[in-house]
Coordinates of C-alpha atoms in Angstrom, one line a residue:
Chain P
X1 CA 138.0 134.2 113.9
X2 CA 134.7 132.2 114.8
X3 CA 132.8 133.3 117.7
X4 CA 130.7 131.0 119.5
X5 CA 128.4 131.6 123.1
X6 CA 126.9 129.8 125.8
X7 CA 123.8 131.0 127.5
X8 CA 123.0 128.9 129.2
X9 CA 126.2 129.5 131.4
X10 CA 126.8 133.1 131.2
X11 CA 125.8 134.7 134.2
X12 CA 125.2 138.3 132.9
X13 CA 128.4 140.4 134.6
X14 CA 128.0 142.2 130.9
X15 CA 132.1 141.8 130.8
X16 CA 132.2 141.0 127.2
X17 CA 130.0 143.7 126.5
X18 CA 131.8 146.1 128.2
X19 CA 135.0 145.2 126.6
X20 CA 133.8 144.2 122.6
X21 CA 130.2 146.5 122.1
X22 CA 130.5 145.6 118.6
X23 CA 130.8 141.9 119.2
X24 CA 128.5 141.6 121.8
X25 CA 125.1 142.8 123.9
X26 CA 123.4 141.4 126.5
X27 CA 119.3 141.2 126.5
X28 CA 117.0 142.6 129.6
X29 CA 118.2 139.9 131.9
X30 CA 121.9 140.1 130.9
X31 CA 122.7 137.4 129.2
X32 CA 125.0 137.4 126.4
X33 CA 123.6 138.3 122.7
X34 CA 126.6 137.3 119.9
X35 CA 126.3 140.3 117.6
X36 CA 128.7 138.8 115.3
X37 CA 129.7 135.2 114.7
X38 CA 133.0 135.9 112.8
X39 CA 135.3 138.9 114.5
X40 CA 137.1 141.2 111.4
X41 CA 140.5 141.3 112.0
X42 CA 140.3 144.6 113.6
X43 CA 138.4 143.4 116.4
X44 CA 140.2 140.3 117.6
X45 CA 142.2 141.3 120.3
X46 CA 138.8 142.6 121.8
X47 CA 137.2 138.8 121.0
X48 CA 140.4 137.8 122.7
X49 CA 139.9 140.2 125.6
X50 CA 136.3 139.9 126.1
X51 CA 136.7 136.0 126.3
X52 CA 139.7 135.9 128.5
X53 CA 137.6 138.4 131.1
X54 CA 134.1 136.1 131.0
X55 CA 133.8 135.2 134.6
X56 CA 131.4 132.0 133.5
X57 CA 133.9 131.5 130.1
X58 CA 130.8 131.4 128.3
X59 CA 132.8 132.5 125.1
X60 CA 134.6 130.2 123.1
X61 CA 137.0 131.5 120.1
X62 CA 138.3 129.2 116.8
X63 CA 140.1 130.2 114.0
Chain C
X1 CA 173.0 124.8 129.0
X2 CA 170.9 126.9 131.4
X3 CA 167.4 124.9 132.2
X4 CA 164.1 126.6 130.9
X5 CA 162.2 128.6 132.8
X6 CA 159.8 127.5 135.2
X7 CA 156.7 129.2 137.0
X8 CA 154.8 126.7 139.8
X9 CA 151.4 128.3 140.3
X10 CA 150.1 127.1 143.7
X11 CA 146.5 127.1 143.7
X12 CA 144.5 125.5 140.8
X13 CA 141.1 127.2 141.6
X14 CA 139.9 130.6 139.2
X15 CA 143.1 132.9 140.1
X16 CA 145.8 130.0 139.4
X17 CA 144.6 128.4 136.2
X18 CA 143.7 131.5 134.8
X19 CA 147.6 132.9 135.6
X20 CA 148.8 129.5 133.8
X21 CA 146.6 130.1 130.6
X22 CA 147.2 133.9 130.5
X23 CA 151.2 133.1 130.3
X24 CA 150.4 131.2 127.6
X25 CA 148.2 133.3 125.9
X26 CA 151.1 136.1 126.1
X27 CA 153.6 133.5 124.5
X28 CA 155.6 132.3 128.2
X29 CA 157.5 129.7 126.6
X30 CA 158.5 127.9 130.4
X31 CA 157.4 125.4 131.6
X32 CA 154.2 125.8 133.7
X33 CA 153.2 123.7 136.9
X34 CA 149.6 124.1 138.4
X35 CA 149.5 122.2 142.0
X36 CA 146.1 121.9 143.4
X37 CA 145.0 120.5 147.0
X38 CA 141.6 119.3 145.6
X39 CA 141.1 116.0 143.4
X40 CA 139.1 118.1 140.8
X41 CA 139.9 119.7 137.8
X42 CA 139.8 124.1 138.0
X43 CA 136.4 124.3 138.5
X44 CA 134.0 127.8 138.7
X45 CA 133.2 128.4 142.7
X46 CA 130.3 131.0 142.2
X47 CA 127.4 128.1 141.1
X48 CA 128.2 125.9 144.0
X49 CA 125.7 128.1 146.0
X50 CA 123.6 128.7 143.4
X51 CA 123.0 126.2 140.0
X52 CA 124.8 123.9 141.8
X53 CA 122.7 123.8 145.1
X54 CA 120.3 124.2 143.4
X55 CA 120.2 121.1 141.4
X56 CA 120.2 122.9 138.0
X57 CA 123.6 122.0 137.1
X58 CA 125.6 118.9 137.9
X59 CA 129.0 119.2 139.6
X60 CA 130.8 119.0 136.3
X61 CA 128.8 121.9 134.5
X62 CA 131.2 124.0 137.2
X63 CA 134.3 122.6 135.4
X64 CA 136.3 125.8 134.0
X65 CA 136.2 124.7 130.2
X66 CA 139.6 126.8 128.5
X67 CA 139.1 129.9 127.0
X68 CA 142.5 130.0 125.1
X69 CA 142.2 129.4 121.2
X70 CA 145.4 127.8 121.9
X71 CA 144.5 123.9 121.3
X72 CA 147.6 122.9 123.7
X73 CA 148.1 125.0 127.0
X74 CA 151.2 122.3 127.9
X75 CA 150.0 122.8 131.7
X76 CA 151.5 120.2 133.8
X77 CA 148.4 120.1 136.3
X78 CA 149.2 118.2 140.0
X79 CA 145.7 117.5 141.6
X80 CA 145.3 116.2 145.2
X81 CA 148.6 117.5 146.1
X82 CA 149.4 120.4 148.7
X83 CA 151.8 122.8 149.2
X84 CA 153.3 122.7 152.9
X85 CA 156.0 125.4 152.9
X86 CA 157.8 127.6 150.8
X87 CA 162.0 128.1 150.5
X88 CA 162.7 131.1 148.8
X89 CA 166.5 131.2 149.3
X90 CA 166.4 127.4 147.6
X91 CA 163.2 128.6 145.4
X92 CA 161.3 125.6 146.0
X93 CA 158.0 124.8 147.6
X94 CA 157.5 121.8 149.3
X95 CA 154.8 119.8 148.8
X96 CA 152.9 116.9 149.9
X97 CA 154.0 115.0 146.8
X98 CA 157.9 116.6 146.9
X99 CA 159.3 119.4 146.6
X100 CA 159.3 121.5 143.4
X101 CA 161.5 124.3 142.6
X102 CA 160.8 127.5 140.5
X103 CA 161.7 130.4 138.7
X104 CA 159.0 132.0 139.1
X105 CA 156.4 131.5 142.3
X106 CA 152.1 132.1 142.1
X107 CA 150.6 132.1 145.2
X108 CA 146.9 131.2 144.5
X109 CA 146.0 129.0 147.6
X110 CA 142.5 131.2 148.2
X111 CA 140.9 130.8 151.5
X112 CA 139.0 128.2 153.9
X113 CA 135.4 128.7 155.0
X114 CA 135.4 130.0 158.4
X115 CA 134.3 127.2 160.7
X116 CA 132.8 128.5 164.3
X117 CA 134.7 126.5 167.0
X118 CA 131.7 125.2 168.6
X119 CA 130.8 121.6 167.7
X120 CA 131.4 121.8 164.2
X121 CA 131.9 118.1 164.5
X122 CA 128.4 117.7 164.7
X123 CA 126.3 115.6 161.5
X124 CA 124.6 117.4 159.7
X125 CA 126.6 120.3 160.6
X126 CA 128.6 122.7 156.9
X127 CA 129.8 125.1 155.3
X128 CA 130.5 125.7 151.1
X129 CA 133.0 126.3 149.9
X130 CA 134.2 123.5 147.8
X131 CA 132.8 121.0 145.5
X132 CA 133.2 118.2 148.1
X133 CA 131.3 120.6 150.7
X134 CA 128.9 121.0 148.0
X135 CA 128.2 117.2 147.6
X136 CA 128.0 116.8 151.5
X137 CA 125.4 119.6 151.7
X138 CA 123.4 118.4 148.8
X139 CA 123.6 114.9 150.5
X140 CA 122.8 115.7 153.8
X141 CA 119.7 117.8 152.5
X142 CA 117.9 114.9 151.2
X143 CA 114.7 114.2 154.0
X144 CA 116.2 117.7 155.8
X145 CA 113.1 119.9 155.7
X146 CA 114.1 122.9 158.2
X147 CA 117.5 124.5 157.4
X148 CA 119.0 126.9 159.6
X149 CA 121.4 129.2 157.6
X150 CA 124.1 131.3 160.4
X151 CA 125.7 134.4 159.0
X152 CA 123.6 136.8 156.6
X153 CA 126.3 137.8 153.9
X154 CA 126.5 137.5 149.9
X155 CA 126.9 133.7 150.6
X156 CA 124.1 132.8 153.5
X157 CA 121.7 135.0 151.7
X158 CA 122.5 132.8 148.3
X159 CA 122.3 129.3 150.5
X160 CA 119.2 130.6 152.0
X161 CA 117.2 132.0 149.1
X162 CA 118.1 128.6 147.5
X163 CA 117.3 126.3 149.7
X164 CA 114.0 128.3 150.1
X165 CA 113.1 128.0 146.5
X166 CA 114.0 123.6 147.3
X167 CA 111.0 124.2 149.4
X168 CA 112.8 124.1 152.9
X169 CA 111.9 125.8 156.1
X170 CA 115.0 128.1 156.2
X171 CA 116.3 130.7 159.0
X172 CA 118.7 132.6 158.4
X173 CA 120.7 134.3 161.2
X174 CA 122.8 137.1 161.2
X175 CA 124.8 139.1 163.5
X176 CA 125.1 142.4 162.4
X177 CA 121.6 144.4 162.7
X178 CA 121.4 144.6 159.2
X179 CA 122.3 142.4 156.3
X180 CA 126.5 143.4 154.9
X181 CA 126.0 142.5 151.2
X182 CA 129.3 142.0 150.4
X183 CA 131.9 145.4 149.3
X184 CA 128.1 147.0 149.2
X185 CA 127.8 147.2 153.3
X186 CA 124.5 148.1 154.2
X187 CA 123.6 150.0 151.5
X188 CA 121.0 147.3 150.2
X189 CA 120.4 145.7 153.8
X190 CA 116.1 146.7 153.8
X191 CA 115.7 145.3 150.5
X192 CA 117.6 142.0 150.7
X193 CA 115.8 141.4 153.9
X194 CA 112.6 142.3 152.0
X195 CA 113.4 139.6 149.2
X196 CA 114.0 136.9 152.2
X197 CA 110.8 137.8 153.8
X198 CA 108.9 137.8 150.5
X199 CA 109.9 134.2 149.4
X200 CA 109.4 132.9 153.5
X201 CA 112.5 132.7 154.9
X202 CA 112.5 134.1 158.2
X203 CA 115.4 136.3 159.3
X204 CA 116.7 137.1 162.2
X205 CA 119.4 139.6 162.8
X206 CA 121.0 141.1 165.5
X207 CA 121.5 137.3 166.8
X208 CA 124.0 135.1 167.1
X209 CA 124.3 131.5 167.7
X210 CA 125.4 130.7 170.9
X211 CA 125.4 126.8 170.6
X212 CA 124.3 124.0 168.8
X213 CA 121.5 121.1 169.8
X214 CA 122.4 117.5 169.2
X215 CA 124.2 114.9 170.3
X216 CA 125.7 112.8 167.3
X217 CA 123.7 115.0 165.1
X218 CA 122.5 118.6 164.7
X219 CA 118.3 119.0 165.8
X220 CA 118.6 122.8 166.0
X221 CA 120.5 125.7 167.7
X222 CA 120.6 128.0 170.5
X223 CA 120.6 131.9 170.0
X224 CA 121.9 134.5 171.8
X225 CA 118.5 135.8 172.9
X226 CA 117.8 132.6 174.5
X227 CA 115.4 131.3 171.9
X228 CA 115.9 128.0 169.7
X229 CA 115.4 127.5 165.8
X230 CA 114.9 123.4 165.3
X231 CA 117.2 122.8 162.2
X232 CA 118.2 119.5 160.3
X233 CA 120.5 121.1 158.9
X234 CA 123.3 124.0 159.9
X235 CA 125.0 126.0 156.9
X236 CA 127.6 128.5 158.4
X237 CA 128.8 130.6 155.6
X238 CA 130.4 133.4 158.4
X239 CA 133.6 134.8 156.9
X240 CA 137.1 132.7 155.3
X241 CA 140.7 133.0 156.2
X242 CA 143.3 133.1 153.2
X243 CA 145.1 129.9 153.1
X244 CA 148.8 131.1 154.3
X245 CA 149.3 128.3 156.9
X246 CA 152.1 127.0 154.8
X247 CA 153.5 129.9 154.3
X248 CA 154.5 129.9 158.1
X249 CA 158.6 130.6 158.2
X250 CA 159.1 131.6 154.8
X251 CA 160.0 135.6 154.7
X252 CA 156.9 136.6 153.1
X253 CA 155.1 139.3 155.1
X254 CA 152.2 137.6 155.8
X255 CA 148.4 140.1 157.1
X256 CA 145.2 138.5 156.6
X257 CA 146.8 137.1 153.8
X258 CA 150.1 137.8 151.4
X259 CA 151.0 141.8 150.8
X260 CA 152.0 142.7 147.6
X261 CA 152.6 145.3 145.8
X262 CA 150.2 146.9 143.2
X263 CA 151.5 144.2 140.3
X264 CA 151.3 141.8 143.0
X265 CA 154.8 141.5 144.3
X266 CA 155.3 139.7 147.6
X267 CA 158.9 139.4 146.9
X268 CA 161.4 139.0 143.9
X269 CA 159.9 136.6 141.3
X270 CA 156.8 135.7 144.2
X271 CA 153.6 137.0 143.1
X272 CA 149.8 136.3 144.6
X273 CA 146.8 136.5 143.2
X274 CA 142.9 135.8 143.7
X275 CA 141.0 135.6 147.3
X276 CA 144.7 134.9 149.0
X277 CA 146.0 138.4 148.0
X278 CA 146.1 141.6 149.4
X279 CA 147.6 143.9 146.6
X280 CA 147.9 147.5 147.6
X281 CA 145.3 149.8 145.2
X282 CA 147.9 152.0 143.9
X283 CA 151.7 152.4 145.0
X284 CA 151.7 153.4 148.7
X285 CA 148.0 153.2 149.3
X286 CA 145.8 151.0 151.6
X287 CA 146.2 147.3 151.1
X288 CA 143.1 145.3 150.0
X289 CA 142.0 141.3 150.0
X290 CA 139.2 141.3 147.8
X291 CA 137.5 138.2 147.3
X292 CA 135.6 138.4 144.0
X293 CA 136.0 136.4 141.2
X294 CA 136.9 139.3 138.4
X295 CA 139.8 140.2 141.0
X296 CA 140.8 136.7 140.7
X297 CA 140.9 137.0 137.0
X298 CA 142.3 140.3 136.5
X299 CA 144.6 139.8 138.9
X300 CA 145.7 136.7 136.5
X301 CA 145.9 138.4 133.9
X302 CA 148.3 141.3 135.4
X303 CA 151.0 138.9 136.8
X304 CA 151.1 136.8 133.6
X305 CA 152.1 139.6 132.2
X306 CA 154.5 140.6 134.6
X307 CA 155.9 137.1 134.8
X308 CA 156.2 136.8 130.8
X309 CA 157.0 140.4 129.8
X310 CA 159.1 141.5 133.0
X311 CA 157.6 145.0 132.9
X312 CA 155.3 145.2 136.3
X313 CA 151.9 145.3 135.5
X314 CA 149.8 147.2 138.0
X315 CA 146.2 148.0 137.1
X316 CA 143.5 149.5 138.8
X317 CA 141.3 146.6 139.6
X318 CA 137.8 148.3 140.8
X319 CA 135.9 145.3 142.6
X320 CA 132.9 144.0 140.9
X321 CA 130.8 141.4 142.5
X322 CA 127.1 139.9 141.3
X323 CA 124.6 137.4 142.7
X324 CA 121.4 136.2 142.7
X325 CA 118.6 136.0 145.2
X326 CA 115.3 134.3 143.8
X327 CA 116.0 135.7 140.3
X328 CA 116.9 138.8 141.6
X329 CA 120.3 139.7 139.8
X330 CA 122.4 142.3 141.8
X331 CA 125.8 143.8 140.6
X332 CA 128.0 146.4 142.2
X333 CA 130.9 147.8 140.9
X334 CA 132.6 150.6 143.0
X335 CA 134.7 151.2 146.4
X336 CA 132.1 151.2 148.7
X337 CA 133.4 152.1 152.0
X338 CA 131.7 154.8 153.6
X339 CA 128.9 155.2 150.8
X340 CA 126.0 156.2 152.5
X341 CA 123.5 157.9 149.6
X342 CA 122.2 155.7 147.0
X343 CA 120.5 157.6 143.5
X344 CA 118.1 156.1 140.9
X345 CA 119.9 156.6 136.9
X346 CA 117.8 153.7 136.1
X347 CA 114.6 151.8 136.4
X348 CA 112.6 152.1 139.1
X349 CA 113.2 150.6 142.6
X350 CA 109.0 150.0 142.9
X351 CA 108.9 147.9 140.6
X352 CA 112.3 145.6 141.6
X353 CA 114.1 147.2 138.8
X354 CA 116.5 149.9 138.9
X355 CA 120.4 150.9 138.6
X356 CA 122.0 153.3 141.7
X357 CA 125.0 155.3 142.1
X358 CA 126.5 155.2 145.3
X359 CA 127.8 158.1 146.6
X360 CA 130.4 159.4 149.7
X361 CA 129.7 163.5 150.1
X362 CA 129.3 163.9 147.2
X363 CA 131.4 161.8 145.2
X364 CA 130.3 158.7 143.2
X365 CA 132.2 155.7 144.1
X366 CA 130.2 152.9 142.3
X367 CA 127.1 151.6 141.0
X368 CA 124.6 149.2 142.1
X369 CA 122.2 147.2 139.8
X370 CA 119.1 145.6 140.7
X371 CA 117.4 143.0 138.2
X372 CA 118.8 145.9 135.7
X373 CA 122.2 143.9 133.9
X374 CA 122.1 145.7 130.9
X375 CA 121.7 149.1 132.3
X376 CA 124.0 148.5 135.0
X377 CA 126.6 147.3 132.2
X378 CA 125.8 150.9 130.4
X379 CA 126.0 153.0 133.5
X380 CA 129.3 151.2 134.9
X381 CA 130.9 152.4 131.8
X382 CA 129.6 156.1 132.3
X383 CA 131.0 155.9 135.8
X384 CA 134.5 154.7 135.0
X385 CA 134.8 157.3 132.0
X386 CA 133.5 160.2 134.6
X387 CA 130.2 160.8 132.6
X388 CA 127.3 159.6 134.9
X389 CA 125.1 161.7 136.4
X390 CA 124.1 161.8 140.0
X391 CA 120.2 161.3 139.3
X392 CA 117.3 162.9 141.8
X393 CA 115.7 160.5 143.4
X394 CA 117.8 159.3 145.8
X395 CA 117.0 156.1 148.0
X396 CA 116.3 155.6 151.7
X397 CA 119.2 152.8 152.5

């Protein structure tokens, strides 16, 4: 599964982050950082979850 | 042959759409119908009084793109269309264009910006809360160059700091003798006054407006102390009221908006979700309308699955709110009520950075960050896992 971010539209709640901490991280003014482009297939209900929760939807998944 | 199953979702802001998707997500197989009162596709509310306002983002950056890998939601979507009563007996819900019937019933109608029966009539004269309010404002701003913002909230103190950084005189007026910032109350009151006065807006508090200047248009307003602000332009962002006027008749019980249960019940097969709501916390407990956006969505979520699983769904949705003022970003996650004791786990308040945990005798009940998202991300989770520490330096409110 194919991860992709926006930052220029995520407003920094740190949702994904929260939900997915080894797919994501946020940098000093909370924006989004993609740890991982692809998501193993252990974590893709996370991916899923962490997308689904992004106030801004500033995730986007693919397969 | 019995007809498939069918859920209308009224309301096609953040809480309905994101019902509709989550049903699909979780394999609902009905057929889904999404009737929305505005002309626009879903679109995000939060930037409206910020990127939006702003004049970073045009209106259709707000547009809520899908976040479903699913390439086809099969959502029938009815724009410009409004619901004007509700059957439950029949199971239908009238609407401007019709009536539809259901299976299953969302009620995700939000609410309307509270308009201050004085002269709202007036040019010149707004309030935000929809795209088309947005386009009025931005309109009515062009050659404005005093602004006088009434009701010192999340949302005036957003218009105001933005319209301050457009390079208008802004006032912004406020009631209350100190400044509610949202499910925080007055916890952060000195220092978002501080942040107004820093970037030159001038705040008064404690005051009310009493009327309005102008004939065909607004020149200014009269306060309750007797004193006049000259304004162009008028932004009242005082308070909404959950949009249950057509509800009126049906058997819902209807309080400052629709009570439900705590999976968001407000009868058999009728659920509600999003700023319309009030879902009780837990079973038996205090009802709540909480007007945040993360409700909205988990929320969503929790009656989707309801709705497609048929096992109730109740979590424990803890508000969570964020804004910015002047690149300030503040987040607060917790049950605020009563807090009165604010302590530094973070950063330092000095320097315009730090993370809090708010505290009722004795007992943390949510966090506050300050310009701090990434700490406050790391000490929300301590808090709901039970692990933070109640630091020692606590802040004066």
């Amino acid at each position: 599964m194919k991860i992709e971010v926006n930052q220029s539209t995520c407003v920094g709640s740190g949702q994904c982050a929260l939900t997915a901490e080894d797919l994501f991280d946020q940098d000093d003014d909370g924006i989004v950082i993609l740890l991982h482009d692809h998501a193993k297939p252990e974590f893709q209900d996370a991916a899923q979850r962490a997308a689904s929760l992004c106030p801004a939807r500033a995730i986007t998944l693919s397969d | 042959m019995p007809s498939r199953h069918r859920t209308v979702v009224v309301g096609a802001s953040t809480g309905g759409f994101t019902t509709a998707e989550s049903l699909r997500c979780n394999g609902y197989d009905g057929r889904i119908t999404v009737v929305g009162e505005e002309p626009h596709r879903p679109y995000h509310r939060p930037p409206l009084s910020k990127q939006i306002l702003a004049g970073e983002w045009a209106l259709g950056d707000a547009t809520i793109t899908s976040a479903a890998t699913t390439p086809a939601l099969s959502i029938d979507l009815v724009l410009g269309t409004r619901a004007t009563g509700l059957d439950t007996d029949r199971r239908t819900v009238k609407t401007t264009d019709g009536e539809l019937s259901f299976d299953s019933l969302v009620i995700a109608t939000g609410v309307s910006a509270r308009r201050p029966a004085r002269q709202y009539a007036l040019a010149g004269f707004h309030t935000l809360r929809t795209l088309d309010d947005s386009t009025a404002l931005t309109a009515d701003l062009r050659g404005a160059t005093h602004v006088l913002v009434v009701g010192a909230g999340v949302l005036g103190s957003e218009i105001a700091a933005v319209l301050a950084k457009r390079g208008l005189a802004v006032t912004l007026v406020g009631r209350s003798g100190s400044i509610r910032f949202g499910q925080t109350g007055s916890l952060l009151s000195s220092r978002v006054a501080d942040l107004h006065e820093t970037n030159g807006v001038r705040l008064l508090l404690a005051l009310d407006v009493i009327r309005l200047l102008g004939t065909d248009r607004v020149t200014g307003a009269v306060l309750s102390d007797g004193s006049t602000v000259a304004a162009d332009v008028v932004v009242a962002a005082v308070g909404s009221s959950p949009r249950v006027e057509w509800l009126a008749g049906s058997d819902l019980q209807l309080a400052d908006g629709v009570v439900c249960d705590s999976a968001g019940r407000a009868a058999k097969d009728i659920y509600a979700v999003g700023d319309v709501a009030r879902w009780s916390d837990t079973p038996g407990t205090h009802s709540a309308r909480v007007e945040h956006q993360q409700n909205a969505i988990e929320q969503a979520h929790a009656v989707a699955s309801t709705i497609s699983t048929g096992i109730p769904h109740a979590p424990d949705i803890v508000p969570f709110f964020w804004s910015e003022l002047y690149g300030t970003r503040i987040q607060a996650y917790g049950r605020f009520t009563g807090a009165g004791t604010l302590d530094v786990v973070a950063g330092d308040p000095a320097e315009g950075k730090f993370v809090g945990l708010a505290s009722r005798d004795g007992t943390a009940v949510g966090v506050v960050g300050w310009n701090l998202p990434r700490a406050f991300r790391i000490a929300r989770a301590q808090f709901t896992s039970g692990t933070a520490d109640i630091g020692e330096r606590q802040l004066a409110p």
